[in-house]
mmCIF file of N, CA and C in Angstrom:
data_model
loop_
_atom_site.group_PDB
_atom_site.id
_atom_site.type_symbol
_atom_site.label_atom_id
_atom_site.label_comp_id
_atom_site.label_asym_id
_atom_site.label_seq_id
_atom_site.Cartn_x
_atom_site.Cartn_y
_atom_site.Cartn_z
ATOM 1 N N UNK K 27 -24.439 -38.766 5.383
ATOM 2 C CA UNK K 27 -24.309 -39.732 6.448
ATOM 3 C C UNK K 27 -24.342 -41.157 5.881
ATOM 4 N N UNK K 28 -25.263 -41.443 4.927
ATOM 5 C CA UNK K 28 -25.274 -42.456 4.050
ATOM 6 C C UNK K 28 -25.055 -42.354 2.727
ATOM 7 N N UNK K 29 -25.066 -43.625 2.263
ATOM 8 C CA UNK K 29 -24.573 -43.179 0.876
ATOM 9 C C UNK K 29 -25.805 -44.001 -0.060
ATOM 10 N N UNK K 30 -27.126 -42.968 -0.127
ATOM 11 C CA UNK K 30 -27.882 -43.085 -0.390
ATOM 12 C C UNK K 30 -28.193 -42.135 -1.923
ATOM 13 N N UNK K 31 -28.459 -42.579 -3.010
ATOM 14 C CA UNK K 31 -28.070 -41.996 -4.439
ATOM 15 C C UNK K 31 -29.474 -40.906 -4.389
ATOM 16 N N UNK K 32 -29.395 -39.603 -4.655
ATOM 17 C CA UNK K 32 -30.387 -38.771 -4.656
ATOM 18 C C UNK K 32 -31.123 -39.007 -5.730
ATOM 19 N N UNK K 33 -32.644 -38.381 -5.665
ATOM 20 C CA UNK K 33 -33.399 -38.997 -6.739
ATOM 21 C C UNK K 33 -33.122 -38.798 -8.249
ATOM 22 N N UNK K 34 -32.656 -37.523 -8.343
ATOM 23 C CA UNK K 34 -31.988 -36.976 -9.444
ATOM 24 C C UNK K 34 -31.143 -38.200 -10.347
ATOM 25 N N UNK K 35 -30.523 -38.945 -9.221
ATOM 26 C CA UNK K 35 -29.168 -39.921 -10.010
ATOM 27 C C UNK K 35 -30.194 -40.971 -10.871
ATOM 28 N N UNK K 36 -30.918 -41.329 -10.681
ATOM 29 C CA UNK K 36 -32.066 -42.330 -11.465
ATOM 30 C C UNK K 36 -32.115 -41.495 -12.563
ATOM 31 N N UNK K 37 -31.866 -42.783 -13.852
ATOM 32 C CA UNK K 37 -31.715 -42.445 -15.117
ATOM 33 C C UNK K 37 -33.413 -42.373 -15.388
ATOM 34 N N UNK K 38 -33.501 -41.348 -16.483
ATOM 35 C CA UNK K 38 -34.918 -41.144 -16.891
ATOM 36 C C UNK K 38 -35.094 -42.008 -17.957
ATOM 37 N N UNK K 39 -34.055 -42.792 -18.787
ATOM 38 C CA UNK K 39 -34.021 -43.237 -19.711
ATOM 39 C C UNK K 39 -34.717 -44.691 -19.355
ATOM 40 N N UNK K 40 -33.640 -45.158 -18.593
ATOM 41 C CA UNK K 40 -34.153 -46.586 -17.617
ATOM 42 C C UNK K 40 -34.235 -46.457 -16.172
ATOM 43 N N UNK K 41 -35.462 -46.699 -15.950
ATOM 44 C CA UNK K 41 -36.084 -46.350 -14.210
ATOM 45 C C UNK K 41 -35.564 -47.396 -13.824
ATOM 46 N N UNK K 42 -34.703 -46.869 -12.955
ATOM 47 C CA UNK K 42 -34.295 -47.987 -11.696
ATOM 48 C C UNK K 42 -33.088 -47.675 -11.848
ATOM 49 N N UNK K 43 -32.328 -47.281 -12.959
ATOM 50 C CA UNK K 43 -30.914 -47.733 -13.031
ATOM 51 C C UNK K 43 -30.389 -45.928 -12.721
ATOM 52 N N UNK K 44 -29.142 -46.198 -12.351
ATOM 53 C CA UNK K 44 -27.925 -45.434 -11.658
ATOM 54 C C UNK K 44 -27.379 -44.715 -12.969
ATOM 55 N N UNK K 45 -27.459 -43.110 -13.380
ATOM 56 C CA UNK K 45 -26.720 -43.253 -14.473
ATOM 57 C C UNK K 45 -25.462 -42.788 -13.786
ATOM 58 N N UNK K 46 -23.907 -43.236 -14.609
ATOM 59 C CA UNK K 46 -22.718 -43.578 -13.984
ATOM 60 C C UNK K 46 -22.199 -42.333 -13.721
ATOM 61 N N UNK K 47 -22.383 -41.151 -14.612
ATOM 62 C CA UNK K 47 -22.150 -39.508 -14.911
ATOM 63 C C UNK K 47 -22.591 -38.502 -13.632
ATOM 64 N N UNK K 48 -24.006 -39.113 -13.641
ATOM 65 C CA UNK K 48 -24.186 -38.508 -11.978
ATOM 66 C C UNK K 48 -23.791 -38.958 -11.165
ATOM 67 N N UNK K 49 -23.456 -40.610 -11.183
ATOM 68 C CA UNK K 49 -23.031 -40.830 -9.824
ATOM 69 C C UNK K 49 -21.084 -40.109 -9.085
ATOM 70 N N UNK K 50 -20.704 -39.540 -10.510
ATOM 71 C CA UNK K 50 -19.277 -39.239 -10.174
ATOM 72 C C UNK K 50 -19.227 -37.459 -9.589
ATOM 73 N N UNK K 51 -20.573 -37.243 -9.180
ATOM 74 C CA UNK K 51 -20.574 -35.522 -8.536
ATOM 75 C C UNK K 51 -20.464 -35.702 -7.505
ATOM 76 N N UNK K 52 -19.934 -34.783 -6.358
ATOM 77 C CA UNK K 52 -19.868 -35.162 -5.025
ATOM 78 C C UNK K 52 -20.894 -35.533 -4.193
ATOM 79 N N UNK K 53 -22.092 -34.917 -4.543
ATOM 80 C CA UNK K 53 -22.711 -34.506 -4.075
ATOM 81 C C UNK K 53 -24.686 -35.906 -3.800
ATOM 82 N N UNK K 54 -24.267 -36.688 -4.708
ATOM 83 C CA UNK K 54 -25.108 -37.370 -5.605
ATOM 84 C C UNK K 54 -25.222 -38.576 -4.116
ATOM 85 N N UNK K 55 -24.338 -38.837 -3.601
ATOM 86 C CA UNK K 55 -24.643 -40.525 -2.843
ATOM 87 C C UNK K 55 -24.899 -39.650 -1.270
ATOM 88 N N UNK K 56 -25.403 -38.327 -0.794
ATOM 89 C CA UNK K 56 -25.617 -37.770 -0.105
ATOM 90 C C UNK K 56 -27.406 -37.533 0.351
ATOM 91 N N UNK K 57 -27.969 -38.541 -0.469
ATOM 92 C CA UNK K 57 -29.155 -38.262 0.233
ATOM 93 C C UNK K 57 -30.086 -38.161 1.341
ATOM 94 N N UNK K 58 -29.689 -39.224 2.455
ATOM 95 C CA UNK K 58 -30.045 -39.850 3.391
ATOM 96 C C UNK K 58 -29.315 -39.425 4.821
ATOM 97 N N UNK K 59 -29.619 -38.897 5.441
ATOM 98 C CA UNK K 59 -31.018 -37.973 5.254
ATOM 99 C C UNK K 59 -30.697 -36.443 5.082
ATOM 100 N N UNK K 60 -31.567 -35.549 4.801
ATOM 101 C CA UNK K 60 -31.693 -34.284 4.313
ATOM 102 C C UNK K 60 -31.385 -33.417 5.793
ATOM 103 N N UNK K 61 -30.360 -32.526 5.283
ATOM 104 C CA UNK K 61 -29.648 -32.183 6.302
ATOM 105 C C UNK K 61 -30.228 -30.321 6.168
ATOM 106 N N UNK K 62 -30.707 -30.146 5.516
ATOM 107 C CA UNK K 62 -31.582 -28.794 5.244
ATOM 108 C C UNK K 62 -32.222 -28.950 6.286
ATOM 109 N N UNK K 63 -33.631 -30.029 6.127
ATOM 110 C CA UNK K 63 -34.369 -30.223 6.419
ATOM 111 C C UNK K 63 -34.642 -30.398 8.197
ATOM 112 N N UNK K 64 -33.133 -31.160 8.569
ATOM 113 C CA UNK K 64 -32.879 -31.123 9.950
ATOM 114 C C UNK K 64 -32.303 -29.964 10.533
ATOM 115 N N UNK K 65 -31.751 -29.562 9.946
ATOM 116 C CA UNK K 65 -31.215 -28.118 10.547
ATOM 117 C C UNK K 65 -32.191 -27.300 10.810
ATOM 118 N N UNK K 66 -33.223 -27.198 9.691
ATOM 119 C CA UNK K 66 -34.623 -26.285 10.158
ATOM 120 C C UNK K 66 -34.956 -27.101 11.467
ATOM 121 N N UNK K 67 -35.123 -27.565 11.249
ATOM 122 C CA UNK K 67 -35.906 -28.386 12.414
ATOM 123 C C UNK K 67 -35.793 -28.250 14.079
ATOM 124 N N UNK K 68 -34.190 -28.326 13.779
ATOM 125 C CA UNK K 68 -33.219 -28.138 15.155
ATOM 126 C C UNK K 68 -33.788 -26.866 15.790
ATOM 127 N N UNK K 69 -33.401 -26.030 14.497
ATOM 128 C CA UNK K 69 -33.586 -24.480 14.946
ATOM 129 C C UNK K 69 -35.031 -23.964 15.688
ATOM 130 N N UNK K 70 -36.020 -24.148 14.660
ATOM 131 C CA UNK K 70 -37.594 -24.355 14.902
ATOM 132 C C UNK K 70 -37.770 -24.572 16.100
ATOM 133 N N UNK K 71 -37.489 -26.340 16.546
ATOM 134 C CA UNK K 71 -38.020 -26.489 17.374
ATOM 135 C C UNK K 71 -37.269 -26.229 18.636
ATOM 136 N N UNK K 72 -36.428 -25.534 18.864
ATOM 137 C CA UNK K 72 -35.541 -25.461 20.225
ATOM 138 C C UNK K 72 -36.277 -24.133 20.213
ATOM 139 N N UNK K 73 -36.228 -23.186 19.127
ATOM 140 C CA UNK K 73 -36.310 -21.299 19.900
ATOM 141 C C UNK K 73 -38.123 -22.200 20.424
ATOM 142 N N UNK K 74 -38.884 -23.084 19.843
ATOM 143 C CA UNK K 74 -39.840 -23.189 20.343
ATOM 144 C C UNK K 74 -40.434 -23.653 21.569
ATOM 145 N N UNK K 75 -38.976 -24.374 21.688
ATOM 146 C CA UNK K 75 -39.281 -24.638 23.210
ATOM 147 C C UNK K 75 -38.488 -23.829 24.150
ATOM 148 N N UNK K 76 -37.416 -22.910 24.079
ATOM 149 C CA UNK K 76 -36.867 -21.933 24.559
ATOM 150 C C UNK K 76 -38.541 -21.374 24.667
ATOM 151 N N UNK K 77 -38.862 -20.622 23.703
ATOM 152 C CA UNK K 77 -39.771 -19.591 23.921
ATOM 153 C C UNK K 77 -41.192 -19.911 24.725
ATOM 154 N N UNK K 78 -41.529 -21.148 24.874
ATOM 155 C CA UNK K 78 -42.523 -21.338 25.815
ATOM 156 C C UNK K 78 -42.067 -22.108 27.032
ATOM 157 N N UNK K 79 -40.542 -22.287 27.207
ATOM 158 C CA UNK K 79 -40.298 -22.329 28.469
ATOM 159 C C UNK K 79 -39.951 -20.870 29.312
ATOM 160 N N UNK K 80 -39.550 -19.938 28.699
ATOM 161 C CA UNK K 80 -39.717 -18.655 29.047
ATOM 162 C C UNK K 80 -41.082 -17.822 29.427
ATOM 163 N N UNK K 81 -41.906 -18.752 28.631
ATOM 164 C CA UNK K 81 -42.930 -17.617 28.221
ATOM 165 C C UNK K 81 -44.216 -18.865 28.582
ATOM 166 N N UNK K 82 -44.244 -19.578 29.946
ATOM 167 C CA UNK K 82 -45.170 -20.722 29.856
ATOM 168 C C UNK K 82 -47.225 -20.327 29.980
ATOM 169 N N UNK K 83 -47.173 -19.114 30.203
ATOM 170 C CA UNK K 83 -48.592 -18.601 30.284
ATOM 171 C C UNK K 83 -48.742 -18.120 28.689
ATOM 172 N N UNK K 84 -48.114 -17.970 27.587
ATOM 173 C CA UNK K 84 -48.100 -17.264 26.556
ATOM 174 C C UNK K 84 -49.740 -17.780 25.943
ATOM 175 N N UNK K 85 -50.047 -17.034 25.035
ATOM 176 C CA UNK K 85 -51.577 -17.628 24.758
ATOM 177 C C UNK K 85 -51.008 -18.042 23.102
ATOM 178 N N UNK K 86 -49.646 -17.526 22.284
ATOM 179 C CA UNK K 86 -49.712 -18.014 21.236
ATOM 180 C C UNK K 86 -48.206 -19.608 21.231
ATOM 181 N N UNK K 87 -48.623 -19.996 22.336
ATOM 182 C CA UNK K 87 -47.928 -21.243 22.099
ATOM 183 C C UNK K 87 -48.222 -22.056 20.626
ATOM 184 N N UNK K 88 -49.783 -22.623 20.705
ATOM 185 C CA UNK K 88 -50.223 -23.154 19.423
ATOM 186 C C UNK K 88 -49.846 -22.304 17.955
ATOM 187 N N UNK K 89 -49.322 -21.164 17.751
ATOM 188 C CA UNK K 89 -48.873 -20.868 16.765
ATOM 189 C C UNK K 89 -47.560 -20.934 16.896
ATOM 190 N N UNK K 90 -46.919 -20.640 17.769
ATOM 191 C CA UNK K 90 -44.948 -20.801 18.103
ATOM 192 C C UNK K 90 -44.986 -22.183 17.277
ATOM 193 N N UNK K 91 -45.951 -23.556 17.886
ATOM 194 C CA UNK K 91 -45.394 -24.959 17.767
ATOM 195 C C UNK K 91 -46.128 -25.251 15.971
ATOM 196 N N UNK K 92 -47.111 -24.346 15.700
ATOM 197 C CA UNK K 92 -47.533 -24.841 14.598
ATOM 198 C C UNK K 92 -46.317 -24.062 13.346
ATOM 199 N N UNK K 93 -46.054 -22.611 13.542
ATOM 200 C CA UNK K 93 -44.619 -22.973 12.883
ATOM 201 C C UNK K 93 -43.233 -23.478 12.838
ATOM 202 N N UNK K 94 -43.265 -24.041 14.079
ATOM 203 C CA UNK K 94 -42.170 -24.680 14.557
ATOM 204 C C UNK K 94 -42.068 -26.284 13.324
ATOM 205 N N UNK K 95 -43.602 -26.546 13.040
ATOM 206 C CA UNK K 95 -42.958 -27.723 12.753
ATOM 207 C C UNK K 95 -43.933 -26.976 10.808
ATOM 208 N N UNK K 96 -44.590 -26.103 10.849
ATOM 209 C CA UNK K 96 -44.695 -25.754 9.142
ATOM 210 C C UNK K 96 -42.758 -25.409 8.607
ATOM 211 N N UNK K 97 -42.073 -25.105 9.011
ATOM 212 C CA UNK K 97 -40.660 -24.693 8.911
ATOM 213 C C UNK K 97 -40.052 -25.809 7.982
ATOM 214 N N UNK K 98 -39.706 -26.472 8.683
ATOM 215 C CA UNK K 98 -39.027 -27.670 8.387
ATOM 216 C C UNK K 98 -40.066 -28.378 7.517
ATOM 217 N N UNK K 99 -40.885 -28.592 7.444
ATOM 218 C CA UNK K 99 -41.785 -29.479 6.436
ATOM 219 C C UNK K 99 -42.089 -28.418 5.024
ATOM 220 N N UNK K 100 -42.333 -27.436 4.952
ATOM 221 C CA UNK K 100 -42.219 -26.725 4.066
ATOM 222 C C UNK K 100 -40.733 -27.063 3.083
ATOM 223 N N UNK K 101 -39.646 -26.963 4.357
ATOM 224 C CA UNK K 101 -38.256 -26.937 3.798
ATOM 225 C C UNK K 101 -38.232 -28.209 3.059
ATOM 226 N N UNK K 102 -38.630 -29.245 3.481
ATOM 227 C CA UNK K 102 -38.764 -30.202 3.032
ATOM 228 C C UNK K 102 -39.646 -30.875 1.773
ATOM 229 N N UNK K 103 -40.259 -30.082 1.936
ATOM 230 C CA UNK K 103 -41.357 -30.387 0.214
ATOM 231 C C UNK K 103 -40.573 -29.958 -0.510
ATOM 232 N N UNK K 104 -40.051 -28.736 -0.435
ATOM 233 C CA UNK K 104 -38.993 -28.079 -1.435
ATOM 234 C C UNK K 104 -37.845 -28.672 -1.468
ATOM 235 N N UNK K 105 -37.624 -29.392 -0.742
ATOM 236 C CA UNK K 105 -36.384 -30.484 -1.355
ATOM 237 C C UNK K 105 -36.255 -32.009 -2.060
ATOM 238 N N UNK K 106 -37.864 -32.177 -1.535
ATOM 239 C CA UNK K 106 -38.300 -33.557 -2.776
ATOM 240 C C UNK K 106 -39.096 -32.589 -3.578
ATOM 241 N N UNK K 107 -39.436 -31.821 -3.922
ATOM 242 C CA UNK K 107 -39.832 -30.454 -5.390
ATOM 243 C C UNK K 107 -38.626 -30.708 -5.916
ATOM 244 N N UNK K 108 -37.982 -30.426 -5.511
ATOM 245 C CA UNK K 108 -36.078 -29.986 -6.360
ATOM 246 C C UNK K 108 -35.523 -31.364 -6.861
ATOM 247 N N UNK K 109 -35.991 -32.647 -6.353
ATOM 248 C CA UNK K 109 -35.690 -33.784 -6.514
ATOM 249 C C UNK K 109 -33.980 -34.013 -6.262
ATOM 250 N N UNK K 110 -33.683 -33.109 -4.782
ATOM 251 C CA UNK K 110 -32.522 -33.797 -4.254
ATOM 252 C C UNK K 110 -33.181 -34.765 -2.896
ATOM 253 N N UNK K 111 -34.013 -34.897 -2.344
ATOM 254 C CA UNK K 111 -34.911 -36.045 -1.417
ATOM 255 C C UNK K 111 -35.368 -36.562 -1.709
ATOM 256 N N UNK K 112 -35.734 -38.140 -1.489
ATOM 257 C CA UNK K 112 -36.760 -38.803 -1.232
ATOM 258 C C UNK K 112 -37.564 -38.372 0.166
ATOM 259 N N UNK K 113 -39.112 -38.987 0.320
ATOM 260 C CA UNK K 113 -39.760 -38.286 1.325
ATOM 261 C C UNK K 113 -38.994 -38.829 2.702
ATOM 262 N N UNK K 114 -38.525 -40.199 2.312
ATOM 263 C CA UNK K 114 -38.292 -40.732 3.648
ATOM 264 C C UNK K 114 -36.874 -40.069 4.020
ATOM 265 N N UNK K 115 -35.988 -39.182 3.608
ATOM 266 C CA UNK K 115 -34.801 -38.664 3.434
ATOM 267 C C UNK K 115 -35.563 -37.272 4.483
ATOM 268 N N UNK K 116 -36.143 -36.768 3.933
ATOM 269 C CA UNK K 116 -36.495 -35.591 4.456
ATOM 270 C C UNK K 116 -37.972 -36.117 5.702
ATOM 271 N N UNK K 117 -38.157 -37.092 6.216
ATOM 272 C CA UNK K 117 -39.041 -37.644 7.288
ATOM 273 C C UNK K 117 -37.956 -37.633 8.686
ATOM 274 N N UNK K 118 -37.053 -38.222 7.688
ATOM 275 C CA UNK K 118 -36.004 -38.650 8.448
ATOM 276 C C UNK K 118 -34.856 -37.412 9.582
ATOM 277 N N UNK K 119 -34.615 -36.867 8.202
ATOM 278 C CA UNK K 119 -33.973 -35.234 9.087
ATOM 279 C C UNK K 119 -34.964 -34.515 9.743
ATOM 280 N N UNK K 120 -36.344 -34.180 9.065
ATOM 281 C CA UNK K 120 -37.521 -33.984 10.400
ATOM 282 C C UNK K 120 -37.220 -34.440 11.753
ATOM 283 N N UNK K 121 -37.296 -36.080 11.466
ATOM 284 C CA UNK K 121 -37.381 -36.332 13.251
ATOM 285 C C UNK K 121 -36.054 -36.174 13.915
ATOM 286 N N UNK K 122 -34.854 -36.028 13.217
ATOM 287 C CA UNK K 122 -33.795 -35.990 13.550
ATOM 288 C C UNK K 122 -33.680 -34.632 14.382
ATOM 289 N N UNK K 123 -33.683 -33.443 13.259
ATOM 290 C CA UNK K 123 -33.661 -32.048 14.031
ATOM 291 C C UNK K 123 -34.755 -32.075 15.202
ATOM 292 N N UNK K 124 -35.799 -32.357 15.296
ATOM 293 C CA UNK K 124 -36.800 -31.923 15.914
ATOM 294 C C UNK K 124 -36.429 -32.522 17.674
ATOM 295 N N UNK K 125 -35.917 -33.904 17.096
ATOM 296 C CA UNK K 125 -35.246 -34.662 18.616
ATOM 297 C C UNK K 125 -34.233 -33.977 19.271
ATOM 298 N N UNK K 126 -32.844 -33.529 18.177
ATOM 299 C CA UNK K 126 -31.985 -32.733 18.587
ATOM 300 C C UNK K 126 -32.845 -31.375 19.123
ATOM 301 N N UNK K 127 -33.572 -30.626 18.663
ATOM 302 C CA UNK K 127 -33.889 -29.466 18.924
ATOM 303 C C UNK K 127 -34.529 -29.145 20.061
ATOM 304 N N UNK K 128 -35.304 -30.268 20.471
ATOM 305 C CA UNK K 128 -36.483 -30.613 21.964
ATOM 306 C C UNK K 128 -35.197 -31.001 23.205
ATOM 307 N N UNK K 129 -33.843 -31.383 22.771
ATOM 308 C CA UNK K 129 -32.885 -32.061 23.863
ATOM 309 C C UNK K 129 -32.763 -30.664 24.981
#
């Protein structure tokens, strides 16, 4: 969506700088925001609110919503682990899916 350089593209040699080799993969100015991360999210949190609008007496709501949102944040550590996110990349598709997913 932006053309935000993934963390990976930062040269280890000199911090800060762009090395030019990564920046020519497709894939590299795609960071912003983490689209893994929102897609879980979407998913998560809609069957979660599908399922306790179906189900509004249910007694395990608090676990439906507590993996509703371990999902996507899990997904998301593992994508600044992998060092294709920054946190705010994957904060970002969080609130993104989670808004789409609650609509």
């Amino acid at each position: 969506m932006f053309k935000r350089p993934r963390p990976y593209a930062f040269s280890r040699i000199l911090p800060g700088m762009i090395s030019e080799q990564i920046l020519l993969k497709k894939n590299t100015l795609r960071s912003f925001f983490s689209g893994h991360t929102s897609i879980v999210a979407c998913n998560s949190f809609m069957a979660a609110k599908m399922l306790t609008d179906f189900y509004p007496e249910s007694k395990v709501k608090p676990i439906i919503w507590t993996t509703a949102t371990l999902l996507p944040a899990i997904t998301g550590y593992l994508r600044v682990k992998a060092g294709k996110h920054f946190i705010t990349d994957v904060l970002a598709g969080l609130a993104a899916g989670a808004a789409v997913g609650l609509l």
